[in-house]
CSV table of C-alpha atoms in Angstrom, one decimal:
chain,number,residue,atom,x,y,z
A,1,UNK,CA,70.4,-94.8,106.0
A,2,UNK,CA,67.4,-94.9,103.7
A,3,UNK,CA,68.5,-92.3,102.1
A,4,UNK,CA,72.0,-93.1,101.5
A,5,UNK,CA,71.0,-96.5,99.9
A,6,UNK,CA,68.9,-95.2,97.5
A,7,UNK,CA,71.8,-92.8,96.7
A,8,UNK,CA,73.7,-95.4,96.1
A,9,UNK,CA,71.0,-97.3,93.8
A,10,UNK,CA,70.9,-94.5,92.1
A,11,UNK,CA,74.3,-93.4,91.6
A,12,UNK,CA,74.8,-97.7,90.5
A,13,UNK,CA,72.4,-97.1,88.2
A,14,UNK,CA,73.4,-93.9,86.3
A,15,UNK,CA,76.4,-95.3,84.3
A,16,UNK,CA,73.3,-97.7,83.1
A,17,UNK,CA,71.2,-94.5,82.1
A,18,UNK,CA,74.0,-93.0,80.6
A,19,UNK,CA,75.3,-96.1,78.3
A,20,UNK,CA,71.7,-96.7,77.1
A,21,UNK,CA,71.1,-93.0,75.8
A,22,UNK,CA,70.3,-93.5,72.2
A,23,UNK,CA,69.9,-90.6,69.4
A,24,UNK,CA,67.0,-89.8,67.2
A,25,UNK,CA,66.8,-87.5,64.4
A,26,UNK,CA,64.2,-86.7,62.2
A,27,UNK,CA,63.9,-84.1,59.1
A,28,UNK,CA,61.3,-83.4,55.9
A,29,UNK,CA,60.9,-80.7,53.7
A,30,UNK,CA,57.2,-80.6,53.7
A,31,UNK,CA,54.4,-82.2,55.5
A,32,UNK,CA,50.5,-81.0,54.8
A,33,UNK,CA,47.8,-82.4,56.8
A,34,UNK,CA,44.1,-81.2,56.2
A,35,UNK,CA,40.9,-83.0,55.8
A,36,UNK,CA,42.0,-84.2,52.1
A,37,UNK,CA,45.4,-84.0,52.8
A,38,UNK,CA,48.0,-86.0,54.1
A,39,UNK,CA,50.8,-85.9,52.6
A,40,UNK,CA,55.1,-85.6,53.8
A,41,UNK,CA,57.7,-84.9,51.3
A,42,UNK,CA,61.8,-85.7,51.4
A,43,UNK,CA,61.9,-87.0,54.9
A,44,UNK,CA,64.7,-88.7,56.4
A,45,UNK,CA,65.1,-91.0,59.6
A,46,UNK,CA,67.9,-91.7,61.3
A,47,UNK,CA,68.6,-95.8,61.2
A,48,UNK,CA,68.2,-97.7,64.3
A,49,UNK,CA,72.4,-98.3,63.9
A,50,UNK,CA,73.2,-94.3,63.9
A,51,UNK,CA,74.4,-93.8,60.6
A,52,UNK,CA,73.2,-91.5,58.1
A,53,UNK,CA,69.8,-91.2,55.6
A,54,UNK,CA,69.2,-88.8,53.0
A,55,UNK,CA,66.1,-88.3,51.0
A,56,UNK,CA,65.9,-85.2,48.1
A,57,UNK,CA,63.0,-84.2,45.2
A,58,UNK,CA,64.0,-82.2,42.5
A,59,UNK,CA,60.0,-80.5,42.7
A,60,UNK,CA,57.7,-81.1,45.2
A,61,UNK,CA,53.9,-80.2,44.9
A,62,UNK,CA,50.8,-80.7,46.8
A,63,UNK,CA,47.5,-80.3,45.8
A,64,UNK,CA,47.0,-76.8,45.4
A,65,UNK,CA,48.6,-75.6,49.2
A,66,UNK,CA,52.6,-75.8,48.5
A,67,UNK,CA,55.4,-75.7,45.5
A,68,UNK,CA,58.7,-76.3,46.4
A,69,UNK,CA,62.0,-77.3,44.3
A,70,UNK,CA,65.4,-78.6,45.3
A,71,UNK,CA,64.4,-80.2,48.8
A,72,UNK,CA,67.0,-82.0,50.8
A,73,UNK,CA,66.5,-83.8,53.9
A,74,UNK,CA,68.9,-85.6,56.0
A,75,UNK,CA,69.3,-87.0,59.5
A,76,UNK,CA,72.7,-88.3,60.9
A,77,UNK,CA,74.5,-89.2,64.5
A,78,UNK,CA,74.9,-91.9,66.6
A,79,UNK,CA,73.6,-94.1,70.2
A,80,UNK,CA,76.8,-94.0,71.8
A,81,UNK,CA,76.1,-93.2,75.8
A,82,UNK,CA,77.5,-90.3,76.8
A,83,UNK,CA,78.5,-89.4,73.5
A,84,UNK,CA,75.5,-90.1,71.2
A,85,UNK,CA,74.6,-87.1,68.9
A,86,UNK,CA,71.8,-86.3,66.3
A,87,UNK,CA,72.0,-83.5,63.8
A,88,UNK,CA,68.9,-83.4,61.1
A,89,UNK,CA,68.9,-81.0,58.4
A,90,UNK,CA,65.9,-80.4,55.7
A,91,UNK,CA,66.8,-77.6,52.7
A,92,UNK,CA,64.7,-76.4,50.3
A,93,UNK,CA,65.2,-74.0,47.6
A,94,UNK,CA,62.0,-71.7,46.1
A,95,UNK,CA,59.0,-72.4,48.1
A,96,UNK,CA,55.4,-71.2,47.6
A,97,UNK,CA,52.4,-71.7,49.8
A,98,UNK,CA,49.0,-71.0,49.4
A,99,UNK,CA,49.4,-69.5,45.6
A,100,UNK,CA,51.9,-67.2,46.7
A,101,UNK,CA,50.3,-66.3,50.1
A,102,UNK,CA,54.2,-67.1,51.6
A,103,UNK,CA,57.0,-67.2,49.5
A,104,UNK,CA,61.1,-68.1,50.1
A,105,UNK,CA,63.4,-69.2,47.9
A,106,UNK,CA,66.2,-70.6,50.6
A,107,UNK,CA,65.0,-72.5,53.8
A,108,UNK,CA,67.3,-74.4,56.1
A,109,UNK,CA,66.2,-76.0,59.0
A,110,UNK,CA,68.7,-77.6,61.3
A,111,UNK,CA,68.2,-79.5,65.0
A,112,UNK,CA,71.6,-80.5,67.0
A,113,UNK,CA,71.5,-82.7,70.0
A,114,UNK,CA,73.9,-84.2,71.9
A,115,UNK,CA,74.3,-85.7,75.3
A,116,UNK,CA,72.6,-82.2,77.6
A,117,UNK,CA,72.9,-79.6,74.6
A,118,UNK,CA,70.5,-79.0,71.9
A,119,UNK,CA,69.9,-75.7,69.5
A,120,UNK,CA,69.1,-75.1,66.4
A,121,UNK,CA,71.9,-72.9,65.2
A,122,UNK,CA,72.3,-72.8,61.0
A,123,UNK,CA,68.4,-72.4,60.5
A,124,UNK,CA,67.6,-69.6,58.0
A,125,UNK,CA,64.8,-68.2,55.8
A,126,UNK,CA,65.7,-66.4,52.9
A,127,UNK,CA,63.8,-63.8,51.1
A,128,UNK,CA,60.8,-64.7,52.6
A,129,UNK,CA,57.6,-63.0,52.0
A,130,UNK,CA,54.5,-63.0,54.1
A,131,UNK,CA,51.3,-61.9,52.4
A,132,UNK,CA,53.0,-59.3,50.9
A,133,UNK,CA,54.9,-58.4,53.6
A,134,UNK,CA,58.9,-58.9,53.4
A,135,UNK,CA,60.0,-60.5,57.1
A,136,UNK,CA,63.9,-61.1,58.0
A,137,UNK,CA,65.2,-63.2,60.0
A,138,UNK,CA,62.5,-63.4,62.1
A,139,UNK,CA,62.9,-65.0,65.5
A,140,UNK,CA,62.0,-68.0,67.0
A,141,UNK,CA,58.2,-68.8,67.3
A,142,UNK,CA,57.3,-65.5,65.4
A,143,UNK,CA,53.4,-65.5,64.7
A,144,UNK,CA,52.1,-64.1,62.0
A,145,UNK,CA,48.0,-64.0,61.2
A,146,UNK,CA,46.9,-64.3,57.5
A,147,UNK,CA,43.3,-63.5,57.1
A,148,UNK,CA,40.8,-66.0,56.1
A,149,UNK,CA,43.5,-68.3,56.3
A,150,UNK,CA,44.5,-68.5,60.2
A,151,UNK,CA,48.0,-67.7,60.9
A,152,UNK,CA,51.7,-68.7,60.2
A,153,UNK,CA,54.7,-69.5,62.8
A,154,UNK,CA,57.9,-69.0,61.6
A,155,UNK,CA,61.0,-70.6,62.6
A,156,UNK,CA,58.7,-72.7,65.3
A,157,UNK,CA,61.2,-74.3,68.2
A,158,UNK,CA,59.5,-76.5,70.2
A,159,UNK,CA,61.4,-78.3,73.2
A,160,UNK,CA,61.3,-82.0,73.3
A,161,UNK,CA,62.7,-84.5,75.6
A,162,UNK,CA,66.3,-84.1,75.0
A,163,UNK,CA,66.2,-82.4,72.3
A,164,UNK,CA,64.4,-79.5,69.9
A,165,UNK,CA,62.1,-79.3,66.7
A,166,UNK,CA,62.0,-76.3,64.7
A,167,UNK,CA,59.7,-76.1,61.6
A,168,UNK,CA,60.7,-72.9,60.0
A,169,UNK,CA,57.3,-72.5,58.5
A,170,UNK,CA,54.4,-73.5,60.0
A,171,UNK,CA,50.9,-72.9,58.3
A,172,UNK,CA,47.8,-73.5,60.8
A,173,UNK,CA,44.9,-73.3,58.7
A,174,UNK,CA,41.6,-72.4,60.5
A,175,UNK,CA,38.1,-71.9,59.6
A,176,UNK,CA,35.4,-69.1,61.0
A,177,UNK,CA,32.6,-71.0,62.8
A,178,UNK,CA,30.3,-69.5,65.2
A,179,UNK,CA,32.6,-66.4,66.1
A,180,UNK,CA,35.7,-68.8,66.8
A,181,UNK,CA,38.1,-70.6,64.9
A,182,UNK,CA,38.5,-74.2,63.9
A,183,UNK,CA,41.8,-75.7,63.2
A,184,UNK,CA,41.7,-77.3,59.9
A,185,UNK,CA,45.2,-78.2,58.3
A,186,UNK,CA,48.8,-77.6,59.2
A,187,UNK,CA,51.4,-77.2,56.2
A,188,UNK,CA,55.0,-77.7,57.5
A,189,UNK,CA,57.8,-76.5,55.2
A,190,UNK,CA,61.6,-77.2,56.8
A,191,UNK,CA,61.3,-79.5,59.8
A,192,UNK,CA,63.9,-81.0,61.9
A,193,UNK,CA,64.1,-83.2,65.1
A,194,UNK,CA,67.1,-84.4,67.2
A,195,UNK,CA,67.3,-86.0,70.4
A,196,UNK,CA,69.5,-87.7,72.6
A,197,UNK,CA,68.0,-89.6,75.9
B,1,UNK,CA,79.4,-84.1,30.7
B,2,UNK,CA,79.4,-80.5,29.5
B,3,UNK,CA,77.8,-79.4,32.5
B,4,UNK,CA,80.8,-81.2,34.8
B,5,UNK,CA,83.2,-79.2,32.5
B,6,UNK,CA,81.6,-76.3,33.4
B,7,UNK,CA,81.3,-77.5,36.9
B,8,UNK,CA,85.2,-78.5,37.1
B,9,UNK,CA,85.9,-75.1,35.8
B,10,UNK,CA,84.0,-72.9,38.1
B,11,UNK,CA,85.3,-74.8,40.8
B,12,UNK,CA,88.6,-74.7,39.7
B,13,UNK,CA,88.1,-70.9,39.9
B,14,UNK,CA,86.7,-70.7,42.7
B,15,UNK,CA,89.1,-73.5,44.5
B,16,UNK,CA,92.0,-71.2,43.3
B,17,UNK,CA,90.5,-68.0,44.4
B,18,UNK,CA,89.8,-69.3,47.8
B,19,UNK,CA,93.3,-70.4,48.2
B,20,UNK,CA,94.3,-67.0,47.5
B,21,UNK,CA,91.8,-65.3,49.6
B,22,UNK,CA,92.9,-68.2,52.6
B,23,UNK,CA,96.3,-67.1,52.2
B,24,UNK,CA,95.6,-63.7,52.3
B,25,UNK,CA,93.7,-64.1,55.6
B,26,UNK,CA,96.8,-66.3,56.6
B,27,UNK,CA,98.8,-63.6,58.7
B,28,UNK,CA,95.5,-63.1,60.5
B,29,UNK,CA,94.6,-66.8,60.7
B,30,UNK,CA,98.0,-67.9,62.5
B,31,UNK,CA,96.6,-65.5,65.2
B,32,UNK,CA,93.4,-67.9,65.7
B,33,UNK,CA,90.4,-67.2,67.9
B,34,UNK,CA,89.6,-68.7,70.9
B,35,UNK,CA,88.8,-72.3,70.6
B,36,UNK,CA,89.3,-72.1,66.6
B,37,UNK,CA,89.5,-75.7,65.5
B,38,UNK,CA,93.6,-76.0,63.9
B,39,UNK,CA,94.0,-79.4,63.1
B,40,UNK,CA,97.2,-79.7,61.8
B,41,UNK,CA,96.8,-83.5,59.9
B,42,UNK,CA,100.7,-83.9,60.0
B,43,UNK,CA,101.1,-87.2,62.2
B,44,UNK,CA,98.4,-90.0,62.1
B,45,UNK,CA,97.5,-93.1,63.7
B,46,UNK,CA,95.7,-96.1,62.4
B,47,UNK,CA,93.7,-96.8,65.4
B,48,UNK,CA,89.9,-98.2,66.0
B,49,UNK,CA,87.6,-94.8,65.5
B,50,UNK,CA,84.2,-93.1,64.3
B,51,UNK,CA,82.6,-89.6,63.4
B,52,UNK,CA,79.2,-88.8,63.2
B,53,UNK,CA,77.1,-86.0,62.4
B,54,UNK,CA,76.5,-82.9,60.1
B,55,UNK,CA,75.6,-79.5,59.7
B,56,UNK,CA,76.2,-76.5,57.6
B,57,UNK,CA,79.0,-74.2,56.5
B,58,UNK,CA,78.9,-70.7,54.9
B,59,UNK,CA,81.3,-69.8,52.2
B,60,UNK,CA,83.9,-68.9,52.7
B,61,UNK,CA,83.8,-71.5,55.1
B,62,UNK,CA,86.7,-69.5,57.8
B,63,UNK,CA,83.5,-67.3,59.2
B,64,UNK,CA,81.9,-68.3,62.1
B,65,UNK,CA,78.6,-66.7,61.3
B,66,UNK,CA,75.7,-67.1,58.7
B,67,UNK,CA,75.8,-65.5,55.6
B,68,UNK,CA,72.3,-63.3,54.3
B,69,UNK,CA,70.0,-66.5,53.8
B,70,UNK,CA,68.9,-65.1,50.4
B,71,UNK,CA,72.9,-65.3,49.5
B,72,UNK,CA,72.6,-68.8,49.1
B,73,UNK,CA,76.2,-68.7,50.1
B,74,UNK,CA,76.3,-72.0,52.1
B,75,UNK,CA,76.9,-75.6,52.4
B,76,UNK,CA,75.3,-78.5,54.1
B,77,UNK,CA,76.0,-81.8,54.7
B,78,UNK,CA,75.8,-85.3,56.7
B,79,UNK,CA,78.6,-87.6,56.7
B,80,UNK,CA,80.0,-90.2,59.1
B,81,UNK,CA,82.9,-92.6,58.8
B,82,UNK,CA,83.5,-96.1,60.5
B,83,UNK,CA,87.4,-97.7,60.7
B,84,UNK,CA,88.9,-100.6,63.4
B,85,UNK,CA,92.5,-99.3,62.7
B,86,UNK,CA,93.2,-102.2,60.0
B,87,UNK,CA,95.8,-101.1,57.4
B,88,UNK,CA,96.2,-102.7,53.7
B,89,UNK,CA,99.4,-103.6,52.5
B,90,UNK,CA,100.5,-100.0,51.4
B,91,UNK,CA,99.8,-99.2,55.2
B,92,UNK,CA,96.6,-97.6,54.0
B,93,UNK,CA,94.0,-96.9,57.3
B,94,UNK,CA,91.4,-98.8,56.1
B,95,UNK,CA,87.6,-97.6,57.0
B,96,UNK,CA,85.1,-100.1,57.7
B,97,UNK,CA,81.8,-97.8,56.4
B,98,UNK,CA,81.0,-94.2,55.8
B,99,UNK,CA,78.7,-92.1,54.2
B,100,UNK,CA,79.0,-88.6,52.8
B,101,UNK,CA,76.0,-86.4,51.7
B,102,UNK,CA,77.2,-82.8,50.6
B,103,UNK,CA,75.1,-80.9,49.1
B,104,UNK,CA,76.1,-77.0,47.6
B,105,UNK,CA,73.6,-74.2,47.7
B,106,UNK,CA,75.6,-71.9,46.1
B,107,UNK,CA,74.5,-70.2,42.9
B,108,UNK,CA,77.6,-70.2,41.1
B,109,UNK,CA,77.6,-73.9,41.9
B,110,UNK,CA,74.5,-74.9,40.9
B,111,UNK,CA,74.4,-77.6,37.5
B,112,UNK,CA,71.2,-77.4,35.5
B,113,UNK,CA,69.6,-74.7,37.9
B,114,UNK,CA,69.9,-77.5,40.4
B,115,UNK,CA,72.2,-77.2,43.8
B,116,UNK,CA,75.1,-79.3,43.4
B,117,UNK,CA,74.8,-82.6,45.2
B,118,UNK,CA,77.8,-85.1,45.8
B,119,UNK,CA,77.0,-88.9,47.2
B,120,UNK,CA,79.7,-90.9,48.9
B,121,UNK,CA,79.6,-94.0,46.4
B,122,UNK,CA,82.7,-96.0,49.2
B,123,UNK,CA,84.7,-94.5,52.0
B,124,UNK,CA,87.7,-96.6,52.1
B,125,UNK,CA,90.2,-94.6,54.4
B,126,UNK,CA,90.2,-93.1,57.8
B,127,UNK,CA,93.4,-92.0,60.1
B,128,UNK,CA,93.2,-90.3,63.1
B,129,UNK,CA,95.3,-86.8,63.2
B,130,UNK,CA,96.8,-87.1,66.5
B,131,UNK,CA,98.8,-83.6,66.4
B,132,UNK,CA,95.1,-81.9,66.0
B,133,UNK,CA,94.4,-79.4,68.5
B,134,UNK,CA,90.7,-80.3,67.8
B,135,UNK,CA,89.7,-80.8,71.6
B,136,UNK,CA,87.8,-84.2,71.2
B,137,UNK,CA,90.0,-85.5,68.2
B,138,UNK,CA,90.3,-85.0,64.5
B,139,UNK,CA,89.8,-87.8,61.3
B,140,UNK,CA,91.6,-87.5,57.9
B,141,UNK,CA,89.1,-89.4,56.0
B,142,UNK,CA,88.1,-90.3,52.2
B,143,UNK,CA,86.9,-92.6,49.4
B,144,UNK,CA,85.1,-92.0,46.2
B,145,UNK,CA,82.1,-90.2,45.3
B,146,UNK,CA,79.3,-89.3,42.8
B,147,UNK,CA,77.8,-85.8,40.9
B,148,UNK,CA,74.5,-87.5,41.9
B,149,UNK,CA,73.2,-84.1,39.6
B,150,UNK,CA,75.1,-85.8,36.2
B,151,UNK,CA,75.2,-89.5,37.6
B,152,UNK,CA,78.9,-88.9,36.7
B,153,UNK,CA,80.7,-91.2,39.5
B,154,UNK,CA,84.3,-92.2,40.1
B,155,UNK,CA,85.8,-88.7,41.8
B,156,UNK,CA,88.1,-89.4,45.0
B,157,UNK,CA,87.5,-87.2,47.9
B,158,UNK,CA,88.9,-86.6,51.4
B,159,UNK,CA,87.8,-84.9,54.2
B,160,UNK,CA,88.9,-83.1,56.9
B,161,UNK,CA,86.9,-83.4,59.8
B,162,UNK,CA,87.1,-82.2,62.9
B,163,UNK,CA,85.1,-82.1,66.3
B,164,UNK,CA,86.3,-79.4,68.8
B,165,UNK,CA,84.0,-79.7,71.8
B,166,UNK,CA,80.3,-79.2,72.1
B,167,UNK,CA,78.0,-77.8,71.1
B,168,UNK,CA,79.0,-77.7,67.3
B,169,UNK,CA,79.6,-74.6,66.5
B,170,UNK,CA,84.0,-74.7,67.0
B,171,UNK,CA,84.0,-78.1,65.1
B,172,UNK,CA,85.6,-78.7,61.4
B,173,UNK,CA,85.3,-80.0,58.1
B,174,UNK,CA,87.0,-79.5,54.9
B,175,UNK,CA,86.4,-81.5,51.6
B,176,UNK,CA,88.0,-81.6,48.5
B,177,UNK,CA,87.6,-83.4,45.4
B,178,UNK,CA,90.8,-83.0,43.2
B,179,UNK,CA,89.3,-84.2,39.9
B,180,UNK,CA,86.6,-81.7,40.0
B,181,UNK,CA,88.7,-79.2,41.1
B,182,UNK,CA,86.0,-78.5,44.0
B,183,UNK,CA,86.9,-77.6,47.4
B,184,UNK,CA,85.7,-76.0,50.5
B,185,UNK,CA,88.5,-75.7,52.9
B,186,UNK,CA,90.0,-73.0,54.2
B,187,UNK,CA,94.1,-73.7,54.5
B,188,UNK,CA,95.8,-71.4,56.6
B,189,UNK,CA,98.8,-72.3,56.6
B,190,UNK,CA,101.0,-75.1,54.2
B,191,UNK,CA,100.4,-78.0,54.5
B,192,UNK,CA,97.3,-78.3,55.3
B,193,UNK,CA,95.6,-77.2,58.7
B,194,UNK,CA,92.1,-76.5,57.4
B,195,UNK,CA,90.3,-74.2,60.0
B,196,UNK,CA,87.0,-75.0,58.6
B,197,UNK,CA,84.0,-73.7,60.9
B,198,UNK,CA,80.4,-75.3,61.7
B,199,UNK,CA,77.9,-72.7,61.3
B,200,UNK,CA,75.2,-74.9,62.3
B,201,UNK,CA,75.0,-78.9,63.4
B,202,UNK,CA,77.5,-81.1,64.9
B,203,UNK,CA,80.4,-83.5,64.6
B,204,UNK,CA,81.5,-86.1,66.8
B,205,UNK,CA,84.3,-88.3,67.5
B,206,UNK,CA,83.9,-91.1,68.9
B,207,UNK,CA,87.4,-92.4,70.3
B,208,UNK,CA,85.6,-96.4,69.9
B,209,UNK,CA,82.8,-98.1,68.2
């Protein structure tokens, strides 16, 4: 009997759950965080009332670590129960990091959620080059190390609750100390974030 | 404004030849896939609605897969649209809100070495295409946008948008802008039944709001 009424409690209280999911989306072109550093370019939010935002730069540059030009971010869906969605997008076109260390000239990161689905289907890297080293398409959470620099993921996909981020670059910078590595600075280049919970 | 001239041409070009090449596919295209998002946009209603969401589309936008990133042969894009199903008095659906971000990564599009980027400046109509055999519904939708790349503003669009189940990747969307002489629909048949894909992101119809 216990049982069956906290069935019932629970099953009373799912329409509840469901009617109060709400969507979140979240996008930049580039984000660098080091000692010195802390700086995120073109990022877009998704209002509190669904909607739409949109941010772009013609040229972005910071510091010395990242050149980039023609970045677009957006972020767009809506809190609607059941049917809530987020989709965040974050384009760039040429895009040099670390003096030419990693170059592209066409990265699209996209994030879809909606109510039990997520993926991050229409993310691309185009003509990327990796120390040299021409990589295609490569697949999700592909690691990469760069010598004396630490290493690179690319097209990074991390799970999140009810939804996905994938940066499509992802820079960890590290320093040599005592035999090990240190982490010292992240560089980000086309991120994007949706949810729906 | 000798940049949009060059802009309206290429497009024009390009418009025309993808009319051709759509027609071309059209014997094919009357054979549709699986779960291919027709929406006819014959009959209409006026009635209360709303569509979210975004994504990307590959040119020519009938594939359903990505072109070669380095192509640059793509589209993306955020838009949503907000109408109660109130009508003017030239029975006009009128829409409450909407926004439209478009932005073209194509080469041959780009104005001043610059992607070409279109900005929703009003969104004043919305009808709901109720012969659509998009699975979750369908939205004829429009207003009047800007070449945020020139500043030039003033160009009527409409949309054709269209959500076919989830996740996004059977939905819709179509845009034109007649003045410009830019589209990116795919019409397989006349009139109009645009059988635009998503190659990435989402839309959503939301039957209220």
């Amino acid at each position: 009997m216990k049982n069956l009424n906290l069935m019932l409690i629970l099953l009373s209280a799912w329409p509840a759950v469901v009617a109060g999911q709400s969507a979140r989306a979240t996008s930049y072109a580039v984000s660098v965080r080091t000692a010195t550093v802390n700086q995120t370019t073109a990022a877009a939010t998704l209002p509190d009332d669904g909607t739409l935002a949109q941010t772009q730069t013609s040229d972005v540059t910071i510091a010395s670590l990242v050149s980039a030009q023609d970045a677009f971010a957006t972020a767009t869906g809506g809190s609607d129960g059941d049917q809530s969605d987020a989709v965040s997008s974050a384009t760039l076109g040429t895009v040099n990091i670390l003096n030419g260390l990693i170059t592209a000239d066409g990265v699209v990161a996209i994030s879809t959620s909606t109510s039990g689905n997520s993926n991050t289907d229409g993310c691309s890297l185009g003509n990327l080059v990796v120390n040299g080293v021409q990589v295609s398409d490569p697949g999700p959470n592909t690691r990469l190390d760069l010598p004396g620099v630490g290493y690179v993921v690319l097209n990074e996909q991390i799970a999140t609750s009810g939804g996905v981020t994938v940066n499509m670059i992802h820079v960890v910078l590290q320093q040599q100390v005592l035999g090990g590595s240190v982490k010292t600075g992240d560089i980000i280049v086309g991120s994007a974030s949706s949810s729906v919970n | 404004m000798g940049n949009l001239r060059s802009l309206a041409g290429l497009t024009a070009t390009v418009a025309v030849a993808l009319v051709g090449w759509s027609c071309e596919q059209n014997r094919n295209a009357l054979a549709p896939k699986i779960d291919a998002p027709l929406f006819h946009f014959h009959n209409f209603e006026c009635t209360p609605v709303k569509m979210t969401g975004g994504g990307r589309i590959d040119y020519p936008p009938e594939q359903t897969t990505k072109n070669p990133p380095a192509s640059h042969e793509y589209e993306t894009f955020g838009a949503h649209v907000i109408a109660s199903g109130q009508t003017d008095a030239n029975g006009t659906c009128l829409a409450d809100k909407g926004e439209l971000e478009w932005v073209d990564h194509r080469p041959e599009m780009e104005i001043n070495g610059h992607p070409l980027n279109l900005h929703a400046t009003s969104v004043t109509f919305a009808e709901v295409a109720t012969d659509a055999s998009c699975t979750d519904g369908a939205v004829h939708w429009g207003g009047i946008l800007r070449v945020e790349n020139t500043h030039q503003d003033g160009y009527d669009f409409e949309v054709w948008d269209c959500d076919n189940g989830e996740p996004g990747n059977n939905d819709g969307f179509a845009i034109s802008v007649p003045a410009l002489g830019y589209a990116v629909q795919c019409w397989a048949v006349t009139p109009a039944e645009p059988t635009c894909y998503l190659t990435g992101g989402n839309r959503q119809f939301h039957p209220t709001h």
